[in-house]
Coordinates of C-alpha atoms and ligand atoms in Angstrom, one line a residue:
X296 CA 255.0 135.1 148.5
X297 CA 252.6 132.2 149.1
X298 CA 253.4 130.2 146.1
X299 CA 255.2 127.2 147.7
X300 CA 258.1 125.4 145.8
X301 CA 256.7 121.8 146.8
X302 CA 253.5 122.9 145.9
X303 CA 251.0 121.0 149.3
X304 CA 248.4 123.1 151.3
X305 CA 250.3 123.1 154.4
X306 CA 253.4 124.9 152.4
X307 CA 250.8 127.5 150.9
X308 CA 249.2 127.5 154.3
X309 CA 252.6 128.6 156.1
X310 CA 253.7 130.8 153.4
X311 CA 250.4 132.5 153.0
X312 CA 250.0 133.0 156.8
X313 CA 253.5 134.7 157.4
X314 CA 253.0 136.9 154.7
X315 CA 249.5 137.8 155.6
X316 CA 251.5 138.1 159.6
X317 CA 254.2 140.8 157.8
X318 CA 251.8 142.9 156.5
X319 CA 250.3 143.3 160.1
X320 CA 246.8 141.8 159.1
X321 CA 244.7 141.0 162.4
X322 CA 244.1 137.3 161.9
X323 CA 246.7 135.9 159.5
X324 CA 246.1 131.9 160.1
X325 CA 242.3 132.4 159.7
X326 CA 242.2 134.4 156.8
X327 CA 244.6 132.2 155.0
X328 CA 242.7 129.4 155.7
X329 CA 239.3 130.6 154.2
X330 CA 241.3 132.3 150.9
X331 CA 243.3 128.9 150.9
X332 CA 240.0 126.8 151.3
X333 CA 238.0 128.5 148.9
X334 CA 240.5 127.5 146.2
X335 CA 240.9 124.1 146.9
X336 CA 237.3 123.1 148.1
X337 CA 238.9 122.4 151.5
X338 CA 236.8 122.6 154.4
X339 CA 238.5 124.0 158.0
X340 CA 239.1 120.1 159.2
X341 CA 240.6 119.2 155.9
X342 CA 243.6 121.5 156.9
X343 CA 244.1 119.1 159.5
X344 CA 243.1 115.7 157.6
X345 CA 245.1 116.3 154.3
X346 CA 248.2 118.9 155.2
X347 CA 250.1 117.3 152.1
X348 CA 247.1 117.6 149.6
X349 CA 248.9 119.2 146.5
X350 CA 248.5 122.8 145.2
X351 CA 248.9 122.9 141.4
X352 CA 250.5 126.1 140.0
X353 CA 247.4 127.7 138.7
X354 CA 245.7 127.1 142.1
X355 CA 248.6 128.4 144.0
X356 CA 248.7 131.9 141.7
X357 CA 245.1 132.4 142.3
X358 CA 246.1 132.2 146.7
X359 CA 249.0 134.4 146.0
X360 CA 246.5 137.0 144.4
X361 CA 243.9 136.4 147.2
X362 CA 246.6 136.9 149.7
X363 CA 247.5 140.3 147.8
X364 CA 244.3 141.8 148.0
X365 CA 243.7 141.0 151.9
X366 CA 247.6 142.4 152.0
X367 CA 245.8 145.7 150.7
X368 CA 243.4 145.4 153.7
X369 CA 240.3 143.9 151.3
X370 CA 238.1 142.1 153.9
X371 CA 238.7 138.5 153.8
X372 CA 234.7 138.1 152.7
X373 CA 234.8 140.5 149.7
X374 CA 237.9 138.7 148.4
X375 CA 235.8 135.5 148.8
X376 CA 232.5 137.3 147.4
X377 CA 230.3 135.7 150.1
X378 CA 229.9 134.9 153.5
X379 CA 227.9 132.9 156.0
X380 CA 225.1 134.5 157.8
X381 CA 222.8 132.5 160.0
X382 CA 223.4 129.6 158.5
X383 CA 223.0 131.0 155.2
X384 CA 225.7 131.5 152.1
X385 CA 225.1 134.8 150.7
X386 CA 227.0 136.5 147.9
X387 CA 228.2 140.1 148.4
X388 CA 228.1 143.0 146.0
X389 CA 229.2 146.7 145.5
X390 CA 226.2 147.8 147.1
X391 CA 225.5 145.3 149.6
X392 CA 226.7 145.6 153.6
X393 CA 228.6 142.6 154.6
X394 CA 226.3 141.1 156.9
X395 CA 227.7 141.6 160.9
X396 CA 227.7 138.5 163.3
X397 CA 225.6 140.7 165.5
X398 CA 223.1 141.1 163.3
X399 CA 222.1 137.5 164.0
X400 CA 220.5 138.9 167.3
X401 CA 218.2 140.7 165.2
X402 CA 216.8 137.6 163.7
X403 CA 217.0 135.6 166.7
X404 CA 214.6 138.1 168.3
X405 CA 212.3 138.3 165.9
X406 CA 212.4 134.2 165.0
X407 CA 210.0 133.7 168.0
X408 CA 207.5 136.3 167.2
X409 CA 207.5 135.3 163.5
X410 CA 206.5 131.6 164.9
X411 CA 204.0 132.8 167.0
X412 CA 202.2 134.7 164.2
X413 CA 202.8 131.4 162.0
X414 CA 201.1 129.3 164.9
X415 CA 198.1 132.0 164.9
X416 CA 197.4 132.3 161.4
X417 CA 199.0 129.6 159.4
X418 CA 201.3 132.3 157.4
X419 CA 202.7 135.6 158.5
X420 CA 204.9 138.3 156.3
X421 CA 207.8 139.8 156.7
X422 CA 209.0 143.4 155.6
X423 CA 212.9 144.0 155.4
X424 CA 213.8 147.9 154.9
X425 CA 217.2 148.4 153.4
X426 CA 217.7 144.5 153.0
X427 CA 220.9 144.5 151.4
X428 CA 222.1 140.6 150.6
X429 CA 218.8 139.9 152.1
X430 CA 220.1 138.4 155.0
X431 CA 217.7 139.3 157.7
X432 CA 214.3 138.4 155.8
X433 CA 216.2 135.3 154.1
X434 CA 217.6 133.8 157.6
X435 CA 213.9 134.7 159.0
X436 CA 212.4 132.6 156.3
X437 CA 214.9 129.7 156.3
X438 CA 214.1 129.4 160.0
X439 CA 210.2 129.6 159.0
X440 CA 209.2 127.8 156.0
X441 CA 205.2 129.3 156.6
X442 CA 206.6 132.9 156.4
X443 CA 207.0 135.2 152.8
X444 CA 208.8 138.1 153.2
X445 CA 209.8 141.2 150.9
X446 CA 213.3 142.6 150.7
X447 CA 213.4 146.4 149.8
X448 CA 216.2 148.6 149.0
X449 CA 217.1 151.7 147.2
X450 CA 219.9 150.1 145.1
X451 CA 219.4 147.8 142.0
X452 CA 222.6 146.6 142.8
X453 CA 221.4 145.3 146.5
X454 CA 218.3 144.1 145.2
X455 CA 220.0 142.1 142.7
X456 CA 222.2 140.5 145.1
X457 CA 219.3 139.5 147.4
X458 CA 217.3 137.8 144.8
X459 CA 220.2 135.9 143.9
X460 CA 220.5 134.7 147.4
X461 CA 217.3 133.5 147.8
X462 CA 217.3 131.5 144.9
X463 CA 220.9 129.9 146.0
X464 CA 219.4 129.5 149.5
X465 CA 216.1 127.8 147.9
X466 CA 214.2 130.9 149.3
X467 CA 213.2 132.4 145.5
X468 CA 209.4 131.1 146.1
X469 CA 208.9 133.1 149.4
X470 CA 211.0 136.2 149.1
X471 CA 210.1 139.2 146.6
X472 CA 212.2 142.2 146.1
X473 CA 211.2 145.9 145.8
X474 CA 212.9 148.8 144.8
X475 CA 211.8 151.8 147.2
X476 CA 213.0 154.5 149.2
X477 CA 212.0 153.2 152.6
X478 CA 208.2 152.8 152.6
X479 CA 207.6 154.8 149.0
X480 CA 206.8 152.7 147.0
X481 CA 205.7 149.5 149.9
X482 CA 201.9 148.1 149.5
X483 CA 200.4 145.8 152.1
X484 CA 200.6 144.9 155.9
X485 CA 203.1 142.7 157.6
X486 CA 203.4 141.0 160.4
X487 CA 207.0 142.2 161.0
X488 CA 208.8 145.0 159.6
X489 CA 212.8 144.8 160.2
X490 CA 215.5 146.7 159.5
X491 CA 218.7 147.1 159.8
X492 CA 219.3 150.8 158.3
X493 CA 222.3 153.2 158.4
X494 CA 223.0 154.6 161.7
X495 CA 226.6 155.7 162.4
X496 CA 226.7 159.7 162.2
X497 CA 227.5 160.9 159.0
X498 CA 230.5 162.9 160.9
X499 CA 231.5 159.7 162.3
X500 CA 231.4 157.5 158.9
X501 CA 234.9 159.1 158.0
X502 CA 236.5 158.0 161.0
X503 CA 235.4 153.8 160.5
X504 CA 238.3 151.4 160.2
X505 CA 239.3 151.4 157.1
X506 CA 238.4 147.8 155.7
X507 CA 234.8 149.2 156.8
X508 CA 235.1 152.6 155.2
X509 CA 236.6 151.3 151.8
X510 CA 234.4 148.1 151.6
X511 CA 231.1 148.4 152.8
X512 CA 228.8 151.1 150.9
X513 CA 228.5 154.6 152.8
X514 CA 224.7 154.4 151.7
X515 CA 224.5 151.3 154.2
X516 CA 226.1 153.3 156.8
X517 CA 225.6 157.0 156.9
X518 CA 222.6 157.6 158.9
X519 CA 222.6 161.5 158.6
X520 CA 223.5 164.1 161.1
X521 CA 222.8 162.4 164.4
X522 CA 222.8 158.9 162.6
X523 CA 218.4 158.8 163.4
X524 CA 217.3 160.0 160.4
X525 CA 216.4 156.6 159.2
X526 CA 214.4 155.7 162.5
X527 CA 212.5 158.5 161.9
X528 CA 211.5 157.8 158.7
X529 CA 210.7 153.9 160.0
X530 CA 208.6 155.2 162.8
X531 CA 207.0 157.8 161.4
X532 CA 205.2 155.2 158.6
X533 CA 205.4 152.1 160.0
X534 CA 202.0 152.0 161.6
X535 CA 200.3 152.1 158.2
X536 CA 201.9 149.0 157.0
X537 CA 202.0 146.8 160.2
X538 CA 199.3 144.0 161.1
X539 CA 197.2 144.3 164.3
X540 CA 199.8 143.5 166.9
X541 CA 202.2 143.5 164.1
X542 CA 206.1 144.0 165.5
X543 CA 208.7 146.4 164.1
X544 CA 212.2 145.3 165.3
X545 CA 215.6 147.7 164.5
X546 CA 219.4 147.3 164.5
X547 CA 220.5 150.0 166.5
X548 CA 224.1 151.6 167.4
X549 CA 225.5 150.7 170.6
X550 CA 224.3 154.2 172.2
X551 CA 221.0 154.6 170.2
X552 CA 218.6 152.9 172.3
X553 CA 217.1 155.7 174.4
X554 CA 216.8 158.0 171.4
X555 CA 215.3 155.2 169.0
X556 CA 213.1 154.1 171.5
X557 CA 211.7 158.1 171.8
X558 CA 211.6 158.5 168.3
X559 CA 209.2 155.3 168.0
X560 CA 207.1 156.3 170.9
X561 CA 206.4 159.6 169.6
X562 CA 204.7 157.8 167.0
X563 CA 202.9 155.4 169.5
X564 CA 205.0 152.6 169.8
X565 CA 206.0 151.1 173.0
X566 CA 209.1 149.0 173.5
X567 CA 208.7 145.3 173.5
X568 CA 212.2 144.2 173.8
X569 CA 215.6 145.4 174.0
X570 CA 218.1 143.1 173.2
X571 CA 222.1 143.5 173.7
X572 CA 224.4 141.9 170.8
X573 CA 227.5 139.5 171.5
X574 CA 229.9 142.2 172.9
X575 CA 227.4 143.2 175.6
X576 CA 226.3 146.4 173.8
X577 CA 222.5 147.4 173.0
X578 CA 221.8 146.5 169.4
X579 CA 218.1 145.4 168.7
X580 CA 215.2 146.9 169.6
X581 CA 211.4 145.8 169.1
X582 CA 208.2 148.0 169.2
X583 CA 204.5 147.2 169.0
X584 CA 201.6 150.0 168.7
Ligands
LIG45 N1 227.4 147.9 162.8 C1 227.7 148.4 161.0 C2 229.2 148.9 161.3 O1 229.6 149.1 162.8 C3 227.1 149.4 161.1 C4 225.6 149.1 160.2 C5 224.6 150.3 160.1 O2 225.1 151.5 159.9 N2 223.6 149.4 159.9 O3 229.9 149.2 160.5

């Protein structure tokens, strides 16, 4: 157990690491640090600077409880209830997908597009379909102070979380949420329409890693029989909600570049950019009409 006799951060860390390692957790030291940091208010460098910092019994009990949740397979950021994405601290909730580092590539691809629109007109707008935690839209707004955005989602839980995330990152005045099934309740036109839709084939969703399958919402993962259903919906209607020369940017599965390009092409869009993720897989496509 992680409850340590003499109660310092370093004895807690050693015990927690040992417990996670014995349970077969992939990255026991990092996970132990993240969980202990959350309870003690430590930064990751504090572990080196202040190893003898005392840990009181109440803190020790909280650490032990978190470590046991991790042993049970709950992802570390679900236990913490928040995670970092593109420099933002984002709350997670039941119906939000945990933002993935690879999705930062989508933000970085669209940022120059958004900044260009701002420099041409003085302001610009973003629509993020299936916003979840708000990650993509909020990261764009954070980097581009003249921009405004709408995060839409079919999940009320997700929209509540996205609104909280806007507030905790100082972006509430430029971010609005709209409860909508894709474009159904959307009005107006946007410089950028962005989405990281569910894109996993229904037959594969059940074979995903246990930590994903049990802790990320299925509605954010399951893209229908061929994993492409959301792209068909987005491509069919995006033209009506884009300003002239507006851009659509989507995250895709590693093997979906050709299929998604064909879907958008059939609605009059041409591929602008195809970008790979940190692992070298196709991950982001942008289109214009
Ligand atoms: N990249 C996510 C995963 O592997 C899938 C996200 C999605 O379907 N949009 O779990």
